PDB file of C-alpha atoms and ligand atoms in Angstrom:
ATOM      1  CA  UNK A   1      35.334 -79.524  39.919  1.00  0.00           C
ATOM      2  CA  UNK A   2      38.503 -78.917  41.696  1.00  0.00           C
ATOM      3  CA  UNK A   3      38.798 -77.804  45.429  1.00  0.00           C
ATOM      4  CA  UNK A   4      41.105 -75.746  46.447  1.00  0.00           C
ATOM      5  CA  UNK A   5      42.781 -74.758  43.541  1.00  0.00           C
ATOM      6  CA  UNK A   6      45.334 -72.491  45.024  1.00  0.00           C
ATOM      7  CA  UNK A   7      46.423 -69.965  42.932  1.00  0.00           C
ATOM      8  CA  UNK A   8      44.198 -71.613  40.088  1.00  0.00           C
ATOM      9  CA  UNK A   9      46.673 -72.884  37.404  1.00  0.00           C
ATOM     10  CA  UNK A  10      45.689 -76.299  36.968  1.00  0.00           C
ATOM     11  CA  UNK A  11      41.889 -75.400  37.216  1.00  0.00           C
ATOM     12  CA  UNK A  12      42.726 -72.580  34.369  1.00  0.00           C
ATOM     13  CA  UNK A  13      44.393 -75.326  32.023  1.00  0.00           C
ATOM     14  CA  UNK A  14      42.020 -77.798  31.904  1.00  0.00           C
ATOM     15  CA  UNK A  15      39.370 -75.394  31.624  1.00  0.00           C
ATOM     16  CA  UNK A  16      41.344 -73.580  28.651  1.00  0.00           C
ATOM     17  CA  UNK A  17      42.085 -77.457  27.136  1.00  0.00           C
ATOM     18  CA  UNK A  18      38.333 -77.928  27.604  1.00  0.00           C
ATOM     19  CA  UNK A  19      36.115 -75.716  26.174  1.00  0.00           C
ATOM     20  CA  UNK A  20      32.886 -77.988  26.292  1.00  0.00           C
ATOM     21  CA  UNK A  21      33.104 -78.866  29.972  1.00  0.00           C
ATOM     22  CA  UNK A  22      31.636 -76.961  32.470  1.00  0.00           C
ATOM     23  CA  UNK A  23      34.202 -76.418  35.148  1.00  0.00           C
ATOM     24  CA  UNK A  24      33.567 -75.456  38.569  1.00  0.00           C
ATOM     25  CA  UNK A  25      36.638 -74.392  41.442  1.00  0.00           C
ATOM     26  CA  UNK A  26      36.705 -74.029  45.121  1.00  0.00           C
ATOM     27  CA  UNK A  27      38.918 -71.765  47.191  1.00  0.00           C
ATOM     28  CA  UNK A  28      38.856 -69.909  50.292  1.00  0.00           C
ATOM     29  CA  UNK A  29      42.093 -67.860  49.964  1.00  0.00           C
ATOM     30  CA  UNK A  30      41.444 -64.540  48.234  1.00  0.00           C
ATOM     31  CA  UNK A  31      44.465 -63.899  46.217  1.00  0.00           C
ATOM     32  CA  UNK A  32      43.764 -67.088  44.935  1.00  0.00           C
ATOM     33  CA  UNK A  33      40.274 -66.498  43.658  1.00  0.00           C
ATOM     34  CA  UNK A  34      41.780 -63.270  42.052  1.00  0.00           C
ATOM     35  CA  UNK A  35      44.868 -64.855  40.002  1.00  0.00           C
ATOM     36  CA  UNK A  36      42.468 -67.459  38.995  1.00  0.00           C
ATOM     37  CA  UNK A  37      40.004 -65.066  37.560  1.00  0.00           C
ATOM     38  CA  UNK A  38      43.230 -62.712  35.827  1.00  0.00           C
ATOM     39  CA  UNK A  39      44.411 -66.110  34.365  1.00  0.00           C
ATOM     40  CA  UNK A  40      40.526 -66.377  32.769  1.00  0.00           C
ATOM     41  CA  UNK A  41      40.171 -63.180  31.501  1.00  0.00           C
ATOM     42  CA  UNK A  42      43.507 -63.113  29.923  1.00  0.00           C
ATOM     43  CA  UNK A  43      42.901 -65.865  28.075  1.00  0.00           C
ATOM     44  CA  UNK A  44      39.393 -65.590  27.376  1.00  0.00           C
ATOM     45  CA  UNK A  45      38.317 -68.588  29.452  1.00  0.00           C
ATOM     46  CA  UNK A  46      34.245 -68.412  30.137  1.00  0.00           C
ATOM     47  CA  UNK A  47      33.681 -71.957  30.917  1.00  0.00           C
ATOM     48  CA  UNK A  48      34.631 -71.397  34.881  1.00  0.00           C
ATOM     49  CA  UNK A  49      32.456 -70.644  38.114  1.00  0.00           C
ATOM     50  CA  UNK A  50      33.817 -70.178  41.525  1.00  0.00           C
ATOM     51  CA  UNK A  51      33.143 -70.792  44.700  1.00  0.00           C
ATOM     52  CA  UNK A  52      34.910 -68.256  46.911  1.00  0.00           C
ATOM     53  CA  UNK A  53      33.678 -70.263  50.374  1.00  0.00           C
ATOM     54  CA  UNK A  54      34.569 -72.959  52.578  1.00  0.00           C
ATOM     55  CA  UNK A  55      33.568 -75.962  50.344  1.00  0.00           C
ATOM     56  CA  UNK A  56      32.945 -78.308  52.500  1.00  0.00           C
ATOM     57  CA  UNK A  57      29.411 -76.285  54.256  1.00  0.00           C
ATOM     58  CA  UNK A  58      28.590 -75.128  50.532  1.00  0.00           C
ATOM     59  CA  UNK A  59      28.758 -78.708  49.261  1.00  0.00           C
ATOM     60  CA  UNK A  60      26.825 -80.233  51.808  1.00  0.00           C
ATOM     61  CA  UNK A  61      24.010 -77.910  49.956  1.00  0.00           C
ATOM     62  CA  UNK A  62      24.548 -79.665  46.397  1.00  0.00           C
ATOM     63  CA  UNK A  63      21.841 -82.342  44.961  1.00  0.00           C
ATOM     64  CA  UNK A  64      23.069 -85.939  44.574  1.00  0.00           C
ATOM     65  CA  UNK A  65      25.246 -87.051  40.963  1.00  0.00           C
ATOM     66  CA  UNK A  66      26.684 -83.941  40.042  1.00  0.00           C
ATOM     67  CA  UNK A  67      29.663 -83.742  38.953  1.00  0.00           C
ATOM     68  CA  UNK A  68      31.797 -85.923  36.365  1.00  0.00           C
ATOM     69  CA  UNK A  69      34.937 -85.394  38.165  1.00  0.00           C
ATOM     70  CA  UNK A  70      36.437 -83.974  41.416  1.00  0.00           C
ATOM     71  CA  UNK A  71      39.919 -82.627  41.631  1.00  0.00           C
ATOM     72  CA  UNK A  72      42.345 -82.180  45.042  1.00  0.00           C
ATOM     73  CA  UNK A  73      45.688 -81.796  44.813  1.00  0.00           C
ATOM     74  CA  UNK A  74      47.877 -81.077  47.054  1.00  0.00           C
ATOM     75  CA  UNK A  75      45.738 -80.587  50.112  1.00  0.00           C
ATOM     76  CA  UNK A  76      46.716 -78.633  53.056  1.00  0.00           C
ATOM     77  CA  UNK A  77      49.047 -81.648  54.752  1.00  0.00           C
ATOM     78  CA  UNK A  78      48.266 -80.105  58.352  1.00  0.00           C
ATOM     79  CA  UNK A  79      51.913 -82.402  59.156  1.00  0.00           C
ATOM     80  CA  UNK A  80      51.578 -81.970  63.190  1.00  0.00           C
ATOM     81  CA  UNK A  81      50.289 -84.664  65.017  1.00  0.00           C
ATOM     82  CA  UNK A  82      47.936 -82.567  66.742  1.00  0.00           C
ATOM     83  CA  UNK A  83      46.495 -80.750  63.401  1.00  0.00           C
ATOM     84  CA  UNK A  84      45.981 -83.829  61.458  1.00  0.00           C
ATOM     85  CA  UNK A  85      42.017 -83.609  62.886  1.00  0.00           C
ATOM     86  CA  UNK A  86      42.069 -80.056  60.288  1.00  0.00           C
ATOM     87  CA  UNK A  87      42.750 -82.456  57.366  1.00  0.00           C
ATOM     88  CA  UNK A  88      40.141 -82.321  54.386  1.00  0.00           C
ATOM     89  CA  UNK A  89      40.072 -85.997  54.097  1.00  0.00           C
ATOM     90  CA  UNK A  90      37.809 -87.603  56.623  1.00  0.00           C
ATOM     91  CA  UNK A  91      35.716 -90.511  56.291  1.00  0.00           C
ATOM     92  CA  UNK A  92      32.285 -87.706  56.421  1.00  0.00           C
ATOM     93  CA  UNK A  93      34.247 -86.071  53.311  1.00  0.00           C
ATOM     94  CA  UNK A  94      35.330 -89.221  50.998  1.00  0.00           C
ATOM     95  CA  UNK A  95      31.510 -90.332  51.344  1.00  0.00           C
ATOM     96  CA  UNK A  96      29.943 -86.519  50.331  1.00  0.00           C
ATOM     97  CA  UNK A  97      31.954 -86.274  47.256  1.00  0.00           C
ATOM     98  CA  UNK A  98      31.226 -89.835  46.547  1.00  0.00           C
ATOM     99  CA  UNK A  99      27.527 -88.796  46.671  1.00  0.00           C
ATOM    100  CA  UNK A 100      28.196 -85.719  44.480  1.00  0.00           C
ATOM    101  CA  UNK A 101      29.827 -87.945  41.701  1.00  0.00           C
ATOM    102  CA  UNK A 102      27.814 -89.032  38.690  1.00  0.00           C
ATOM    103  CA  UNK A 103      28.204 -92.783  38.671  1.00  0.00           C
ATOM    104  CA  UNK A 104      31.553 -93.572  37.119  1.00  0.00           C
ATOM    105  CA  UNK A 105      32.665 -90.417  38.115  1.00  0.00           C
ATOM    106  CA  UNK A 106      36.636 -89.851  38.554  1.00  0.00           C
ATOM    107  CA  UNK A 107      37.776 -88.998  41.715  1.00  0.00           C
ATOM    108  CA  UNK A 108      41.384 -87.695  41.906  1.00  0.00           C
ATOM    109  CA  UNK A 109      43.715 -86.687  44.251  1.00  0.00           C
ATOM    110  CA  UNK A 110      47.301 -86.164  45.154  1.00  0.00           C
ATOM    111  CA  UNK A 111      49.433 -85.142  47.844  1.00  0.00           C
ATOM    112  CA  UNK A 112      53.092 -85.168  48.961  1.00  0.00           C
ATOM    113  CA  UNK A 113      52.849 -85.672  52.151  1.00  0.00           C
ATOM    114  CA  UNK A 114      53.486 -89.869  52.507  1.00  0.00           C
ATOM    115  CA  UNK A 115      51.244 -89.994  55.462  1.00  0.00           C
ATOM    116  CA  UNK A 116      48.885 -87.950  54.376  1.00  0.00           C
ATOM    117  CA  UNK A 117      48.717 -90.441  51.307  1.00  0.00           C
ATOM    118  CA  UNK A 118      48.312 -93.279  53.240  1.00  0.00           C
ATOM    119  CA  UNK A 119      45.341 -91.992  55.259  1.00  0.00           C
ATOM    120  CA  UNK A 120      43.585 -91.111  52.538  1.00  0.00           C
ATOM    121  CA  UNK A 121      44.382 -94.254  50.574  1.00  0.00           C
ATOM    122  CA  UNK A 122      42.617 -95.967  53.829  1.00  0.00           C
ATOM    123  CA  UNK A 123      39.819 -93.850  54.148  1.00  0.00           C
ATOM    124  CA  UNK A 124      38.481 -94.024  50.489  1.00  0.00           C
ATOM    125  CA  UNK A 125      39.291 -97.575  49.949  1.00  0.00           C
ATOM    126  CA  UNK A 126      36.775 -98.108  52.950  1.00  0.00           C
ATOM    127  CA  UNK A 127      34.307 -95.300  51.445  1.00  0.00           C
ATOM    128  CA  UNK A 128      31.397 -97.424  50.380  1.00  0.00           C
ATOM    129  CA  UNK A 129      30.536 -96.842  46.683  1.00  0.00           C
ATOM    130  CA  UNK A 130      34.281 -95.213  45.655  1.00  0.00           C
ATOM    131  CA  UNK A 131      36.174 -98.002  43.465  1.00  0.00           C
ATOM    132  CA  UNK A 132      39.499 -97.468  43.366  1.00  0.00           C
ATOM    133  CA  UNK A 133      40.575 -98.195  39.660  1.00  0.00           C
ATOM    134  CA  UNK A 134      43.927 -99.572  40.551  1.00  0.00           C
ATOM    135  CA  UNK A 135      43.704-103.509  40.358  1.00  0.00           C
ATOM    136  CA  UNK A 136      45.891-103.567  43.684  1.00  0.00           C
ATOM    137  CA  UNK A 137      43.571-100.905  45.450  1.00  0.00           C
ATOM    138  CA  UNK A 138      47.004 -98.382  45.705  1.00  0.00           C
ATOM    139  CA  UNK A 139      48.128 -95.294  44.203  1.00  0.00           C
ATOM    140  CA  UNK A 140      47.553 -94.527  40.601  1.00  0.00           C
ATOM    141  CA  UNK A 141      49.903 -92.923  37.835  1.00  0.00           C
ATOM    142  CA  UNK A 142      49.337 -89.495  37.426  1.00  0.00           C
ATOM    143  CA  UNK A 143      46.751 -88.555  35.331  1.00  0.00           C
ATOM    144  CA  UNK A 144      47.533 -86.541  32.228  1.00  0.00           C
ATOM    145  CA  UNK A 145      46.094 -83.458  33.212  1.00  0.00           C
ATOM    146  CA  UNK A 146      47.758 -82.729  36.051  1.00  0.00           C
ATOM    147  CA  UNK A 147      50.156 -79.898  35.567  1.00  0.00           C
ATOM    148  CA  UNK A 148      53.382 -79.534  37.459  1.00  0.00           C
ATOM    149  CA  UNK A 149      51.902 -76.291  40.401  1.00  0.00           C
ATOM    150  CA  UNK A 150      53.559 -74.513  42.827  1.00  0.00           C
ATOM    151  CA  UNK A 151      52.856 -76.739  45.486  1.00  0.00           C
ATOM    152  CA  UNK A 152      54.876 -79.950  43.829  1.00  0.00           C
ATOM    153  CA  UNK A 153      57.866 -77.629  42.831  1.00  0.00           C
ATOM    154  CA  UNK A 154      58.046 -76.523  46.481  1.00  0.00           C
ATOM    155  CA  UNK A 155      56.977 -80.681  47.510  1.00  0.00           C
ATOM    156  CA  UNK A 156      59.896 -81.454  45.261  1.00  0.00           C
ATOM    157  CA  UNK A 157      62.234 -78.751  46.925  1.00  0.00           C
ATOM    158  CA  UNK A 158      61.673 -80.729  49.939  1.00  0.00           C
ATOM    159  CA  UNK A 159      62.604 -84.203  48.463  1.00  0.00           C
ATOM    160  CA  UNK A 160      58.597 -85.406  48.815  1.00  0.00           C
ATOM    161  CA  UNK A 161      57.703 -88.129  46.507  1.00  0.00           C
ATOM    162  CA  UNK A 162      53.799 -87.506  44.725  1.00  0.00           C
ATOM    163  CA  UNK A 163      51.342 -90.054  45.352  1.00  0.00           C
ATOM    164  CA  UNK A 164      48.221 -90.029  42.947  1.00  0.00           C
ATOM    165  CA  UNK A 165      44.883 -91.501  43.918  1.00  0.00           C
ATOM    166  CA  UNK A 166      42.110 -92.093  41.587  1.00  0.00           C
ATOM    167  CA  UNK A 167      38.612 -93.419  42.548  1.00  0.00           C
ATOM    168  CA  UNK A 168      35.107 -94.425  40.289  1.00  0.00           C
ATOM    169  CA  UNK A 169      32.004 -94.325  42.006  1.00  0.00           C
ATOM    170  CA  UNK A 170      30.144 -97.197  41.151  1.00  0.00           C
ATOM    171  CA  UNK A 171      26.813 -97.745  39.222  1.00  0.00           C
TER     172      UNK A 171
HETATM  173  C1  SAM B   1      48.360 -76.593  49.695  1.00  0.00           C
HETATM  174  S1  SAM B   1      47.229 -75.630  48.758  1.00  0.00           S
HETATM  175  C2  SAM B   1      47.242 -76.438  47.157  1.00  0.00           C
HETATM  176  C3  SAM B   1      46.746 -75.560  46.055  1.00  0.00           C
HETATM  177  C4  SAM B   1      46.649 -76.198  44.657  1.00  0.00           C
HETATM  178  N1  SAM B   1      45.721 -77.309  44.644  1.00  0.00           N
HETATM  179  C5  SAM B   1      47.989 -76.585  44.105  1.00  0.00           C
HETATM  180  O1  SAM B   1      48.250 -77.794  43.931  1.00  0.00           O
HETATM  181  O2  SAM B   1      48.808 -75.695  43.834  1.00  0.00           O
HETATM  182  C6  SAM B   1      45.647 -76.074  49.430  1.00  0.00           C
HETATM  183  C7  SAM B   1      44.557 -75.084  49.063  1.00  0.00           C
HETATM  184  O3  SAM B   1      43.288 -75.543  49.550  1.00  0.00           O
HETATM  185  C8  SAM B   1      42.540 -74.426  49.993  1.00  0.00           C
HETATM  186  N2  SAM B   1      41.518 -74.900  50.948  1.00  0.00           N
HETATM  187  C9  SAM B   1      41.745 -75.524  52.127  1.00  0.00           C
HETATM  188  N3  SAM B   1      40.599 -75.817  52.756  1.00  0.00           N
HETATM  189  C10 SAM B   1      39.609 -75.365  51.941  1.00  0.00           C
HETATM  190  C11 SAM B   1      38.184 -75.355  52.059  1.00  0.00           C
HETATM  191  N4  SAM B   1      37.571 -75.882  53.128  1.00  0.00           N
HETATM  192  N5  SAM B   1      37.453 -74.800  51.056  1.00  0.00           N
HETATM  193  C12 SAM B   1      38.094 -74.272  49.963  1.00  0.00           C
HETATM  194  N6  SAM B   1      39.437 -74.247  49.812  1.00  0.00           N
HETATM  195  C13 SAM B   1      40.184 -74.779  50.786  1.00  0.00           C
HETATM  196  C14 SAM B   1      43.594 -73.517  50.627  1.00  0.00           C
HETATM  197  O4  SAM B   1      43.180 -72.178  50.715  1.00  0.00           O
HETATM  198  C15 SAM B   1      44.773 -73.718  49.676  1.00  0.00           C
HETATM  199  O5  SAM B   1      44.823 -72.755  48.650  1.00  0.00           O
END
């Protein structure tokens, strides 16, 4: 699954690289739903569904030990001190996807926003039941499926480093 997939060309890729997964994608911006579903039917992707919805009330309404792998990159940095409380990584957050994870499920993020990285370093290294795989407990390398999206070309416009994350939940 990947959340907020943006205009949907990482989510399209892996599902296109993928045929025998069943991939699932979360967005609330319009546009974004609809380029995502062009992208499928041009190429004749059918292993997709989509959640057009605020993800966090509709996954609050999933069963336990899901999903294989959850995806967020690049989420909305909110960089004002005073919007930081509208950031999609809270503690409440970290421990619902954890819950939605198979066990040894991947969890992966990134984000270009250092801060934003280090909070959510913090919060899931203290999310019971996420391991992060890194023997020092800090960012990962990034993983080979993530493409190169708007959103990094525009982080690395801005001279913004990437920080991976990557999480298991434990058995
Ligand atoms: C900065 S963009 C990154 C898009 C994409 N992941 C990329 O790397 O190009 C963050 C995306 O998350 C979506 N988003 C934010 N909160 C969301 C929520 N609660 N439910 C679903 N999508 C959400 C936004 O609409 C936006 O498209």
């Amino acid at each position: 699954m990947e959340i907020g997939f943006g205009n949907g060309e990482h989510l399209a890729a892996i599902a296109r690289q993928r045929p025998g997964w069943g991939c699932l994608g979360a967005e609330v911006h319009t546009p974004g739903v609809g380029s995502l579903l062009l992208q499928l039917l041009e190429t004749g992707t059918n292993n997709v569904r989509i959640v057009h919805d605020d993800v966090v009330t509709w996954l609050q309404t999933l069963p336990e030990a899901l999903l294989q792998c959850i995806i967020i990159q690049f989420p909305d940095p909110w960089p004002k001190k005073r919007q930081q409380k509208r950031r999609l990584i809270q503690p409440d957050f970290a421990a619902l996807l954890c819950r939605l994870l198979v066990p040894g499920g991947e969890l992966q993020m990134a984000t270009d926003w250092a801060d934003y990285a280090e909070q959510m370093l913090a919060i899931l290294n203290a999310t019971p039941g996420l391991q992060n795989t890194q023997p020092d407990a800090g960012y990962a390398p990034r993983p080979d499926n993530r493409i190169l999206t708007r959103f990094e070309r525009r982080g690395q416009r801005l001279g913004h480093a990437v920080h991976d994350l990557c999480y298991r939940r434990l058995t």
